[in-house]
Amino acid sequence: MHKDVRTTITPGRLMALLAVTALLLTGAPGCGKKSAPGDGAEAGPVTVDFWYSYGGRNREVTEELIKRFNDSHPDITINGTFQGDYFENLSKVRMASRTKRGPVATHIIGEAIPQLHEAGLLEDLDPYADGQVEGVEKLDRADFIPGLSQEGYFDTLGKKVPLVSLPFNRSTPIVYYNVKMFKDAGLEPPKTWEELVAVSKQLTVREGDETKVWGFEVAIDWWFWYAMLHQAGGSLLNQTGDKARFAEEPGIKALDHLVRMVKEHKSMKHPPGRDYNAWEVANTDFLNQKVAMIWTSTAYLKYFKLNAKFEVGTAFLPKQVKRAVPTGGTFFVIMKNKPEAEKRAAWTFIRWMSEPDQTAYWSRETGYMPVRRSALESEEMKAFYKENPEYRTTIDQLEHSVPFPFSPKLVEIQRKILKPVLERPVVEDADVAEVLKKAAEEANKLLASDR
Amino acid sequence: MRESDVHPTLRAGALALLVLIALVEVTPYLWMVSTSLKSLPEVIAFPPTLLPSEAMWSNYAEVWGSAPFGDYIANSVIIATSIMITQGILACLAGYAFARMEFPGRDAMFYAVIACLMIPPQVRFVSIFLLLDNFDLLDTYAAQILPHSVSALGIFLMRQAFLAVPQEIIDAAKVDGAGTLRIIFQIMLPMAAPTLTAFLLFSFVFHWNDYFWPLVVTLEETVRPLPLGVAMLREQGTGSRWHLIMAGNVILVAPLLVAFVLAQKRIVKAFVFASIK
């Protein structure tokens, strides 16, 4: 009986069905559109795929700059596309590097650059910057603001590292405070950790069990803890980059300070949420005047200025044994496995983006820092800073910037080992020293592995 | 048991519980719609307002103008519909084979299909990505449709549904000279329709909302579906404009809601049937 069933499948009908299916799959309109990989032929403009991670307003600013570039460079077309957030883009870049597709240029968070460099994915930019590549002019490297360039962002741990990136959106954490609340209480932004505790206590307003206004709020997150680690005189790794040092006294003190402000003094609100969600909670509380002072990125400056119904003040982070502030943001990179002509065109683009006009425009529109001294000193920016002095805070603070170790394991230590556990002392009542000690053991294991 | 037999207190209690469940389900959507019509200061104001003081329809215009949303919707329709149709057809064919045909290795193959249910897509995406690249299929509709064109869940469900069809009916059809395809699509399928409808619905909704896969296999914007367009409304480091993000989300779910409303009767019937069996 079953044999009969099988023999009655008419091949013709089956084929028809499969054909329809195939049509559905491949015959759909718009199928197969793609830009052919450029072979560097001199005829016609060179198209450069540039991947970026911006949605929202930053995307609009980025697209505007791309448009200006394309309009002023008839021989180059920059094809900019959104590829998800920083980490989604990073994964895609890594994956695409194993194929013939993928971008020629993109921008990458600083912490991930050593890993990509170690994997051999990044083009060595020294020859371009030195003008040794045909048709490329020498770049004035000294014009980059020291704390913002690749050299300033990294401690190369005694190794020689070529130039593989140019700075794009660069930031530092700064203090934002509600000027009126501080004035009413007769207070100044705190200059030391001790003052931070005292000022926060004074600004906290409690009615019964309910806290009406918190003195201080910051996400218990890698970036802010890293600042305090260095303020307390510590460092992430040792000088050769093969051992973790963050579980020593300064690291413990840094985390413990925040934990005690939350649990003991009850003057700091711990914003809930993962990653940037916690940052956003702090932002919203600040705008709603539920908190007198927060730490967050200078990149939110424009957002606060547009949406706050009170005067927003900015200040340096406080110090402990010294002042210290990490920088953040992304760098442009060029992928190595691409045709020469495209790489040259990509260099023209990322160099153009760092030039005074563009970096100044970017800075004013976003709150990130301009990356060139000549941009800072331009008449335009001088006038701008005169009118908006709070935009200067992050730049003046750069004097105290501290680098990250140029270790291929840096991004993993940050993302996989430290970020997930820093909140544990607050959320789960875990012991600060225990948490860091365990993380340091994991980090040491990772640093010792060949991977 | 007729309705009138139920104690009034019990009825009222059940009703109250249902209302509560409905509220829990519906509130996030209402909140989304309300937020999408507020201005940013109102969105972040504390305490929050329930309804916008003034409906900002311009939020929708701003979202619509920020990227080619018309194209995204068209792409989403093409991709989700194609997946739904191919999954449906192939699930019927394979489900029939596993339920009603005898061939060597059938059970082993069926277990292999079941095993596929357990493997999350994230495990295989790198190899599929490289495979698609070798076939030069990245950045196409095919890259977004082909890897999903067969559904293990669909095959499993259709096999179970076909098993429930009495053999006599199939035998009778065969006596009358019906071929296998006719038996599957004209005789057995109507009896398994509730299962198929429920499956197709899940398939469509899942792939309509899918963010991960399209993000992986598209490098250009031309063939991207709606969820990627909506993701572009998210800010990174400049303060989220929640009113715009929510307007984008309304645009994302509105077609699904409209489809649900239009097909409501059929859907409810399908689920009732499916649960009775």
XYZ file of C-alpha atoms in Angstrom:
728
model
C 0.000 0.000 0.000
C 2.717 2.400 0.907
C 4.507 1.439 -2.229
C 1.495 2.674 -4.181
C 1.621 5.977 -2.406
C 5.190 6.511 -3.379
C 4.665 5.683 -7.025
C 1.807 8.161 -7.309
C 3.986 11.187 -6.644
C 4.073 12.522 -10.155
C 7.484 13.949 -10.862
C 5.957 16.700 -12.945
C 3.931 18.064 -10.087
C 6.780 17.857 -7.658
C 9.017 19.737 -10.046
C 6.374 22.396 -10.516
C 6.136 22.860 -6.789
C 9.877 23.098 -6.369
C 10.078 25.545 -9.223
C 7.541 27.809 -7.551
C 9.504 27.611 -4.321
C 12.724 28.421 -6.082
C 11.084 31.353 -7.814
C 9.881 32.684 -4.517
C 13.358 32.489 -3.114
C 15.461 33.877 -5.858
C 13.132 35.620 -8.237
C 12.133 38.268 -5.739
C 12.802 41.800 -6.946
C 15.896 43.610 -5.819
C 17.656 40.325 -5.293
C 21.397 40.186 -5.453
C 22.124 43.885 -5.348
C 25.675 44.439 -4.271
C 28.602 46.618 -5.005
C 31.344 44.746 -6.776
C 34.579 44.659 -4.837
C 36.633 47.478 -6.267
C 39.711 46.404 -8.149
C 41.337 49.757 -7.964
C 40.817 50.478 -11.638
C 41.512 54.122 -12.389
C 38.294 54.537 -14.318
C 35.400 55.962 -12.351
C 35.180 56.846 -8.684
C 36.300 54.443 -5.966
C 33.522 53.266 -3.681
C 34.430 52.739 -0.046
C 32.136 50.824 2.286
C 32.164 52.489 5.679
C 30.347 50.813 8.588
C 29.112 52.855 11.510
C 27.249 52.194 14.761
C 25.119 55.248 15.084
C 21.389 55.487 15.285
C 19.387 58.576 16.031
C 20.966 62.008 16.076
C 24.565 60.868 15.723
C 23.582 59.004 12.599
C 22.162 62.183 11.116
C 25.394 64.053 11.862
C 27.518 61.207 10.476
C 25.437 60.993 7.303
C 25.674 64.761 6.857
C 29.471 64.577 7.056
C 29.552 61.672 4.590
C 27.429 63.712 2.212
C 29.768 66.683 2.495
C 32.733 64.428 1.802
C 31.148 62.851 -1.247
C 30.147 66.253 -2.600
C 33.672 67.591 -2.255
C 35.475 64.453 -3.506
C 34.151 63.495 -6.950
C 36.641 60.614 -7.264
C 35.531 58.856 -4.051
C 32.127 57.641 -2.923
C 31.750 56.770 0.727
C 28.949 54.272 1.193
C 28.044 54.524 4.878
C 25.794 51.907 6.471
C 24.491 51.318 9.962
C 25.567 47.929 11.358
C 24.060 47.761 14.826
C 25.616 49.029 18.050
C 29.355 49.114 18.783
C 29.510 45.450 19.674
C 27.251 44.189 16.918
C 29.358 46.114 14.439
C 32.528 44.708 15.965
C 31.262 41.115 15.615
C 30.233 41.753 12.038
C 33.592 43.271 11.174
C 35.375 40.238 12.603
C 33.098 37.857 10.733
C 33.236 39.760 7.453
C 37.031 39.808 7.612
C 36.909 36.098 6.777
C 35.081 36.811 3.533
C 35.647 39.070 0.562
C 32.844 41.358 1.735
C 32.843 43.739 4.615
C 33.877 47.347 5.072
C 37.073 49.079 4.072
C 36.724 51.529 6.949
C 34.781 51.435 10.195
C 34.979 52.795 13.710
C 35.733 50.612 16.708
C 35.660 51.157 20.466
C 39.184 51.771 21.709
C 39.311 48.716 23.972
C 38.857 46.359 21.014
C 41.654 47.775 18.865
C 44.509 45.706 20.395
C 42.561 42.522 19.732
C 41.894 43.399 16.080
C 45.492 44.499 15.651
C 46.798 41.251 17.150
C 44.528 39.302 14.779
C 46.215 41.078 11.868
C 43.011 42.676 10.612
C 44.051 46.321 10.695
C 45.987 48.230 8.090
C 49.239 49.752 9.293
C 48.624 53.477 8.872
C 52.167 54.717 9.462
C 53.057 54.797 5.745
C 49.939 56.883 5.040
C 50.592 59.286 7.890
C 54.230 59.634 6.846
C 53.254 60.344 3.250
C 55.033 57.270 1.896
C 51.982 56.036 0.035
C 51.631 57.343 -3.502
C 49.364 60.336 -3.741
C 49.057 60.742 0.024
C 50.269 63.822 1.828
C 52.118 63.668 5.121
C 49.883 64.051 8.162
C 50.808 66.433 10.956
C 50.538 63.975 13.826
C 51.445 66.579 16.393
C 48.188 68.352 15.611
C 46.180 65.580 17.290
C 45.349 66.372 20.898
C 47.692 64.117 22.893
C 45.131 62.474 25.176
C 42.839 61.692 22.251
C 45.122 60.024 19.734
C 45.909 56.326 19.682
C 49.189 57.115 21.448
C 47.345 58.866 24.251
C 44.620 56.279 24.604
C 47.012 53.368 25.034
C 49.972 52.431 27.146
C 51.799 50.152 24.724
C 53.397 48.182 27.587
C 56.882 48.689 26.225
C 56.058 47.215 22.812
C 56.218 49.058 19.548
C 52.773 49.469 18.070
C 52.204 50.996 14.637
C 49.541 53.594 13.994
C 46.394 51.604 13.216
C 43.676 54.114 14.028
C 42.638 57.762 13.988
C 40.375 59.143 16.720
C 36.718 59.763 15.852
C 34.213 60.283 18.651
C 36.153 60.803 21.847
C 34.899 61.525 25.310
C 35.645 61.477 29.032
C 33.309 61.022 31.954
C 32.528 64.351 33.608
C 30.477 65.559 36.550
C 27.107 67.095 35.739
C 25.412 68.996 38.535
C 22.252 70.913 39.165
C 23.525 74.465 39.668
C 20.482 75.650 41.582
C 20.589 72.793 44.099
C 24.259 73.441 44.748
C 23.726 77.193 45.085
C 20.791 76.783 47.454
C 22.898 74.544 49.675
C 25.913 76.824 49.333
C 28.037 74.027 47.919
C 30.701 73.643 45.258
C 31.235 70.508 43.128
C 33.379 68.092 45.199
C 37.105 68.061 44.490
C 38.027 64.939 46.465
C 36.423 61.603 47.291
C 35.858 62.797 50.857
C 34.093 65.907 49.600
C 32.029 63.718 47.276
C 30.688 61.854 50.294
C 30.059 65.003 52.326
C 28.432 66.964 49.498
C 26.247 64.036 48.486
C 25.043 63.594 52.052
C 24.194 67.271 52.324
C 22.249 67.292 49.074
C 20.235 64.161 49.808
C 16.686 65.042 50.857
C 14.773 62.394 52.747
C 11.169 62.436 53.909
C 10.522 59.490 56.176
C 11.687 56.414 54.307
C 11.427 58.032 50.924
C 14.377 59.740 49.309
C 13.119 62.810 47.453
C 16.457 63.886 46.059
C 19.639 61.876 45.901
C 22.968 63.594 46.298
C 24.772 61.488 43.721
C 24.152 58.851 41.084
C 26.446 56.928 38.771
C 26.222 53.574 37.026
C 28.542 51.123 38.803
C 30.237 50.404 35.553
C 33.670 49.742 34.177
C 34.462 53.262 32.930
C 33.742 55.109 36.166
C 35.402 52.473 38.303
C 38.442 52.632 36.020
C 38.658 56.370 36.693
C 38.562 55.799 40.460
C 41.033 52.910 40.239
C 43.572 55.328 38.807
C 42.552 58.187 41.106
C 43.428 55.864 43.991
C 46.820 55.245 42.407
C 46.134 51.812 40.922
C 46.241 50.312 37.466
C 44.492 47.528 35.572
C 47.545 45.437 34.691
C 51.241 45.442 35.583
C 53.770 47.287 33.419
C 54.342 44.387 31.062
C 50.664 43.614 30.738
C 50.821 39.976 31.819
C 49.354 40.200 35.327
C 46.175 41.808 36.659
C 46.701 44.443 39.330
C 43.171 45.733 39.721
C 42.358 43.609 42.771
C 44.991 45.408 44.841
C 44.144 48.081 47.353
C 43.339 50.962 44.955
C 40.872 48.859 42.965
C 39.158 47.673 46.125
C 39.052 51.189 47.541
C 37.522 52.527 44.337
C 34.659 50.062 44.245
C 34.196 50.117 47.996
C 33.781 53.890 47.950
C 30.764 53.680 45.649
C 29.323 50.700 47.493
C 29.498 52.496 50.813
C 27.866 55.603 49.397
C 24.950 53.429 48.342
C 24.644 51.172 51.350
C 26.031 53.102 54.306
C 25.535 56.761 53.554
C 22.476 56.202 51.377
C 23.406 59.354 49.499
C 24.043 57.679 46.151
C 21.356 56.044 44.058
C 22.400 52.878 42.271
C 20.748 53.025 38.834
C 19.445 49.599 37.799
C 19.832 48.136 34.323
C 22.446 46.524 32.138
C 25.084 48.477 30.255
C 23.837 51.788 28.913
C 20.381 51.238 30.406
C 21.773 52.105 33.826
C 23.387 55.220 32.366
C 20.056 56.264 30.911
C 18.368 55.855 34.282
C 20.911 58.211 35.819
C 20.362 60.693 32.970
C 16.603 60.643 33.377
C 16.817 61.062 37.159
C 19.113 64.029 36.646
C 16.748 65.681 34.171
C 13.846 65.115 36.573
C 15.854 66.688 39.392
C 15.712 63.492 41.425
C 19.466 63.684 41.810
C 21.756 66.662 42.328
C 24.883 65.326 40.639
C 25.785 62.496 38.273
C 28.837 61.217 36.446
C 28.433 60.322 32.829
C 29.936 60.863 29.407
C 30.514 64.316 28.006
C 28.637 62.998 24.981
C 25.338 63.626 26.762
C 26.048 67.332 27.130
C 23.932 68.454 24.214
C 21.089 66.183 25.313
C 21.099 67.687 28.807
C 21.289 71.229 27.510
C 18.315 70.623 25.238
C 16.157 68.884 27.820
C 17.008 70.215 31.280
C 14.685 72.767 32.818
C 17.472 74.007 35.108
C 21.011 75.248 34.721
C 23.419 72.343 34.119
C 26.929 72.691 35.525
C 29.899 70.534 34.576
C 33.046 69.771 36.548
C 36.099 67.511 36.744
C 35.814 64.162 38.464
C 37.135 64.384 42.055
C 40.548 63.098 43.015
C 41.924 60.748 45.611
C 45.728 60.494 45.592
C 45.675 62.086 42.148
C 43.388 63.285 39.408
C 42.673 60.695 36.716
C 40.129 60.214 33.973
C 39.922 57.598 31.237
C 38.840 58.571 27.764
C 36.276 56.680 25.760
C 34.692 56.416 22.367
C 35.800 55.044 19.035
C 38.589 55.223 16.493
C 38.548 54.911 12.732
C 40.344 51.864 11.386
C 41.024 50.547 7.876
C 40.822 46.836 7.144
C 43.964 45.231 5.820
C 42.539 42.717 3.322
C 41.238 45.327 0.893
C 42.422 46.626 -2.492
C 45.057 49.382 -2.292
C 42.925 51.968 -4.088
C 40.072 51.506 -1.647
C 42.356 51.708 1.355
C 43.873 54.909 -0.003
C 40.404 56.366 -0.518
C 39.391 55.269 2.997
C 42.443 57.029 4.412
C 41.458 60.195 2.571
C 38.055 59.955 4.228
C 39.101 59.257 7.825
C 41.797 61.895 7.607
C 39.277 64.391 6.255
C 36.918 63.521 9.130
C 39.606 64.440 11.646
C 40.335 67.781 9.997
C 39.384 70.931 11.923
C 36.179 71.826 10.071
C 34.693 68.359 10.342
C 35.841 67.483 13.845
C 34.611 70.854 15.084
C 31.225 70.373 13.455
C 31.003 66.868 14.914
C 31.931 68.165 18.354
C 29.400 70.984 18.408
C 26.606 68.735 17.208
C 27.286 65.898 19.642
C 29.290 66.953 22.697
C 32.221 64.702 21.814
C 35.624 66.358 21.679
C 37.293 67.781 18.599
C 40.421 65.692 18.058
C 42.772 68.317 16.587
C 44.550 71.183 18.293
C 43.966 73.354 15.247
C 40.229 72.752 15.673
C 40.374 73.829 19.307
C 42.247 76.955 18.360
C 40.039 77.901 15.433
C 38.167 81.170 15.800
C 34.934 79.284 15.372
C 35.535 76.934 18.310
C 36.961 79.688 20.473
C 33.761 81.661 20.041
C 31.754 78.530 20.668
C 33.554 77.768 23.943
C 33.109 81.333 25.084
C 29.391 80.918 24.707
C 29.282 77.320 25.956
C 32.026 77.029 28.589
C 30.696 73.680 29.802
C 31.937 72.108 26.546
C 35.486 72.884 27.717
C 35.329 70.790 30.906
C 36.114 67.528 29.181
C 38.968 69.077 27.204
C 40.607 70.727 30.189
C 40.247 67.467 32.045
C 42.316 65.678 29.379
C 45.437 66.855 31.133
C 44.680 64.119 33.665
C 43.759 61.400 31.189
C 45.028 57.890 31.890
C 45.626 55.264 29.199
C 44.425 51.706 28.774
C 46.957 48.894 28.405
C 47.439 47.858 24.767
C 46.606 44.234 25.448
C 44.735 41.964 23.042
C 42.889 40.682 26.117
C 41.733 44.149 27.198
C 38.288 43.992 25.644
C 37.607 40.571 27.151
C 38.797 41.619 30.599
C 36.476 44.567 30.343
C 33.398 42.962 28.799
C 33.495 39.404 30.073
C 35.343 39.545 33.367
C 34.852 42.908 35.061
C 31.674 44.461 33.680
C 29.395 41.605 34.783
C 30.659 41.548 38.392
C 31.262 45.166 39.421
C 27.662 45.620 40.544
C 27.608 42.475 42.653
C 28.584 44.102 45.962
C 25.537 46.370 45.669
C 23.060 43.989 44.098
C 23.968 40.766 45.907
C 25.842 42.017 48.967
C 28.976 40.279 47.714
C 32.289 41.226 49.314
C 34.176 43.837 47.264
C 37.614 42.290 47.743
C 36.312 38.792 46.997
C 34.648 39.893 43.779
C 37.760 41.638 42.490
C 40.066 38.841 43.603
C 38.065 36.275 41.678
C 37.956 38.527 38.620
C 41.733 39.014 38.833
C 42.264 35.255 38.921
C 40.174 34.887 35.786
C 42.008 37.753 34.132
C 45.383 36.198 34.949
C 44.253 32.907 33.462
C 43.150 34.716 30.311
C 46.399 36.705 30.112
C 48.431 33.499 30.422
C 46.523 31.708 27.649
C 47.638 31.848 24.025
C 44.248 32.659 22.678
C -21.748 22.550 31.900
C -23.804 25.475 30.691
C -22.937 29.041 31.573
C -25.921 29.447 33.847
C -24.734 26.540 35.964
C -21.674 28.442 37.073
C -21.905 30.209 40.395
C -22.125 33.996 39.857
C -19.247 34.723 42.243
C -17.051 32.286 40.385
C -18.035 33.886 37.103
C -17.238 37.354 38.361
C -13.926 36.109 39.725
C -12.992 34.476 36.447
C -13.947 37.621 34.570
C -11.871 39.810 36.873
C -8.897 37.511 36.399
C -9.281 37.625 32.623
C -9.498 41.418 32.668
C -6.341 41.528 34.770
C -4.480 39.242 32.366
C -5.701 41.284 29.415
C -4.464 44.471 31.104
C -1.049 42.976 31.754
C -0.827 41.998 28.096
C -2.196 45.175 26.604
C -0.705 47.855 28.870
C 2.804 47.781 27.358
C 1.294 48.324 23.926
C -0.865 51.190 25.097
C 2.138 52.655 26.876
C 4.126 52.367 23.663
C 1.449 54.163 21.674
C 1.086 56.847 24.348
C 4.856 57.403 24.525
C 5.094 57.596 20.757
C 2.777 60.599 20.814
C 4.554 62.552 23.559
C 7.306 65.107 23.344
C 10.682 64.137 24.796
C 10.386 66.304 27.947
C 7.051 64.666 28.615
C 8.460 61.181 28.063
C 11.155 61.615 30.684
C 9.046 63.680 33.099
C 8.460 62.279 36.568
C 5.820 61.391 37.606
C 4.938 60.169 34.112
C 1.724 61.223 32.428
C -0.687 58.560 31.276
C -1.681 60.271 28.059
C 0.196 62.849 26.019
C -0.901 66.385 26.838
C -0.875 67.024 23.124
C -0.663 64.271 20.523
C 2.565 64.781 18.583
C 1.731 63.117 15.277
C 4.829 64.773 13.904
C 6.906 62.110 15.705
C 5.711 59.634 13.113
C 6.573 61.945 10.267
C 10.034 62.454 11.743
C 10.622 58.710 12.040
C 9.284 58.054 8.567
C 11.540 60.703 7.098
C 14.670 59.534 8.895
C 15.142 56.389 6.779
C 13.409 54.591 3.867
C 10.747 52.955 6.024
C 8.535 52.169 3.019
C 11.326 49.986 1.627
C 11.871 48.324 4.987
C 8.202 47.390 5.206
C 8.185 46.015 1.656
C 11.306 43.966 2.461
C 9.758 42.657 5.649
C 6.610 41.595 3.815
C 8.595 39.813 1.104
C 10.871 38.035 3.558
C 8.351 37.001 6.200
C 5.762 35.922 3.612
C 8.238 33.882 1.581
C 9.492 32.136 4.698
C 5.949 31.423 5.806
C 4.946 29.940 2.441
C 8.037 27.771 1.960
C 7.967 26.575 5.545
C 4.276 25.714 5.182
C 4.675 23.766 1.935
C 7.786 21.903 3.030
C 6.362 21.128 6.468
C 3.312 19.545 4.835
C 5.405 17.418 2.482
C 7.910 16.301 5.106
C 5.248 15.904 7.772
C 3.346 13.589 5.461
C 6.425 11.552 4.664
C 7.244 11.080 8.328
C 3.650 10.299 9.266
C 2.469 8.099 6.458
C 5.320 6.734 4.366
C 7.721 3.953 5.122
C 11.286 4.182 3.998
C 14.621 3.105 5.411
C 16.023 5.439 8.055
C 12.742 7.283 8.519
C 12.821 7.272 12.289
C 16.475 8.234 12.449
C 15.762 11.135 10.122
C 12.803 12.166 12.186
C 14.939 12.235 15.309
C 17.448 14.337 13.431
C 14.666 16.817 12.677
C 13.633 16.841 16.331
C 17.242 17.421 17.335
C 17.237 20.566 15.183
C 14.631 22.014 17.507
C 17.191 22.058 20.285
C 19.951 23.955 18.486
C 19.803 27.737 18.812
C 20.475 29.650 15.581
C 23.412 31.494 17.172
C 25.381 28.251 17.128
C 25.340 27.913 13.367
C 25.347 31.477 12.178
C 29.052 31.806 11.425
C 29.129 28.728 9.215
C 25.924 29.709 7.432
C 27.292 33.206 6.932
C 30.432 31.818 5.302
C 28.363 29.402 3.238
C 26.156 32.199 1.958
C 29.252 34.221 1.162
C 30.664 31.323 -0.890
C 27.466 31.275 -2.909
C 27.652 35.057 -3.242
C 24.285 35.383 -1.557
C 25.004 37.901 1.210
C 22.859 41.025 0.961
C 20.029 39.268 -0.830
C 16.514 38.261 0.054
C 17.649 34.679 -0.406
C 20.156 35.015 2.435
C 17.317 35.991 4.716
C 14.835 33.410 3.422
C 16.770 30.247 2.505
C 18.256 29.449 5.927
C 14.751 29.602 7.381
C 12.876 27.892 4.569
C 12.602 24.613 6.439
C 11.239 24.564 9.962
C 11.811 21.560 12.202
C 8.966 22.732 14.412
C 6.651 22.908 11.395
C 7.581 19.420 10.245
C 7.037 18.059 13.730
C 3.652 19.740 14.138
C 2.401 18.685 10.708
C 3.525 15.105 11.284
C 1.546 14.980 14.509
C -1.491 16.491 12.823
C -1.312 14.075 9.892
C -0.986 11.111 12.236
C -4.400 12.014 13.637
C -6.096 11.714 10.244
C -7.865 8.321 10.030
C -6.225 5.887 7.611
C -9.624 4.951 6.156
C -10.038 8.383 4.660
C -6.680 8.137 2.943
C -7.449 4.640 1.701
C -10.787 5.805 0.344
C -9.132 8.677 -1.490
C -6.620 6.314 -2.979
C -9.359 4.005 -4.197
C -10.862 6.991 -5.951
C -7.522 7.498 -7.695
C -6.072 10.472 -5.811
C -2.304 10.979 -6.091
C -0.094 11.691 -3.087
C -0.016 15.440 -3.545
C -3.783 15.536 -3.884
C -4.100 13.430 -0.738
C -1.813 15.762 1.163
C -3.124 19.105 0.023
C -6.792 18.428 -0.696
C -7.733 15.711 1.746
C -5.434 15.783 4.740
C -4.578 19.459 4.861
C -8.137 20.727 5.474
C -8.291 18.379 8.456
C -4.966 19.625 9.754
C -5.705 23.269 8.922
C -5.857 24.496 12.537
C -2.359 23.208 13.219
C -1.025 24.682 10.007
C -2.663 28.061 10.656
C -1.237 28.221 14.150
C 2.211 27.299 12.907
C 2.189 29.755 10.013
C 1.158 32.500 12.377
C 4.010 31.828 14.764
C 6.399 31.609 11.857
C 5.266 34.907 10.393
C 5.368 36.817 13.659
C 8.780 35.408 14.569
C 10.382 36.298 11.260
C 8.629 39.651 11.043
C 10.249 40.589 14.333
C 13.608 38.921 13.732
C 16.521 41.284 14.263
C 19.463 38.954 14.643
C 19.535 37.105 11.355
C 18.939 40.026 8.995
C 21.604 41.987 10.856
C 24.052 39.141 10.314
C 23.518 38.600 6.592
C 22.865 42.109 5.306
C 25.694 44.543 4.828
C 23.727 47.019 2.725
C 20.502 48.756 3.554
C 18.618 47.918 0.358
C 17.310 44.495 1.390
C 16.957 45.114 5.114
C 13.693 44.513 6.958
C 11.854 46.767 9.369
C 13.402 45.717 12.717
C 16.801 46.942 11.510
C 15.264 50.238 10.483
C 13.716 50.643 13.908
C 17.024 49.777 15.589
C 18.557 52.759 13.813
C 16.404 55.014 15.960
C 18.328 53.940 19.049
C 20.989 56.358 20.103
C 24.395 55.396 21.301
C 25.792 57.861 23.780
C 23.641 60.870 22.999
C 20.486 60.242 25.007
C 17.646 58.173 23.632
C 14.711 59.897 22.028
C 12.167 57.439 23.354
C 9.218 59.096 21.642
C 10.787 58.403 18.238
C 11.897 54.886 19.179
C 8.361 54.078 20.299
C 6.860 55.573 17.140
C 9.162 53.241 15.197
C 7.973 50.320 17.286
C 4.356 51.191 16.597
C 5.163 51.167 12.889
C 6.768 47.750 13.409
C 3.872 46.087 15.207
C 0.957 47.882 13.555
C 0.832 45.620 10.476
C 0.808 42.560 12.732
C -1.988 43.991 14.855
C -4.037 44.842 11.768
C -3.509 41.322 10.433
C -4.583 39.872 13.763
C -7.733 41.956 13.860
C -8.669 40.988 10.297
C -7.970 37.287 10.787
C -9.129 37.142 14.384
C -11.987 34.699 13.880
C -9.874 32.202 11.966
C -7.043 32.452 14.440
C -9.210 31.876 17.493
C -10.854 28.932 15.759
C -7.481 27.476 14.886
C -6.216 27.695 18.428
C -9.373 26.266 19.903
C -9.141 23.302 17.535
C -5.474 22.861 18.215
C -5.995 22.815 21.957
C -8.951 20.434 21.877
C -6.899 17.757 20.157
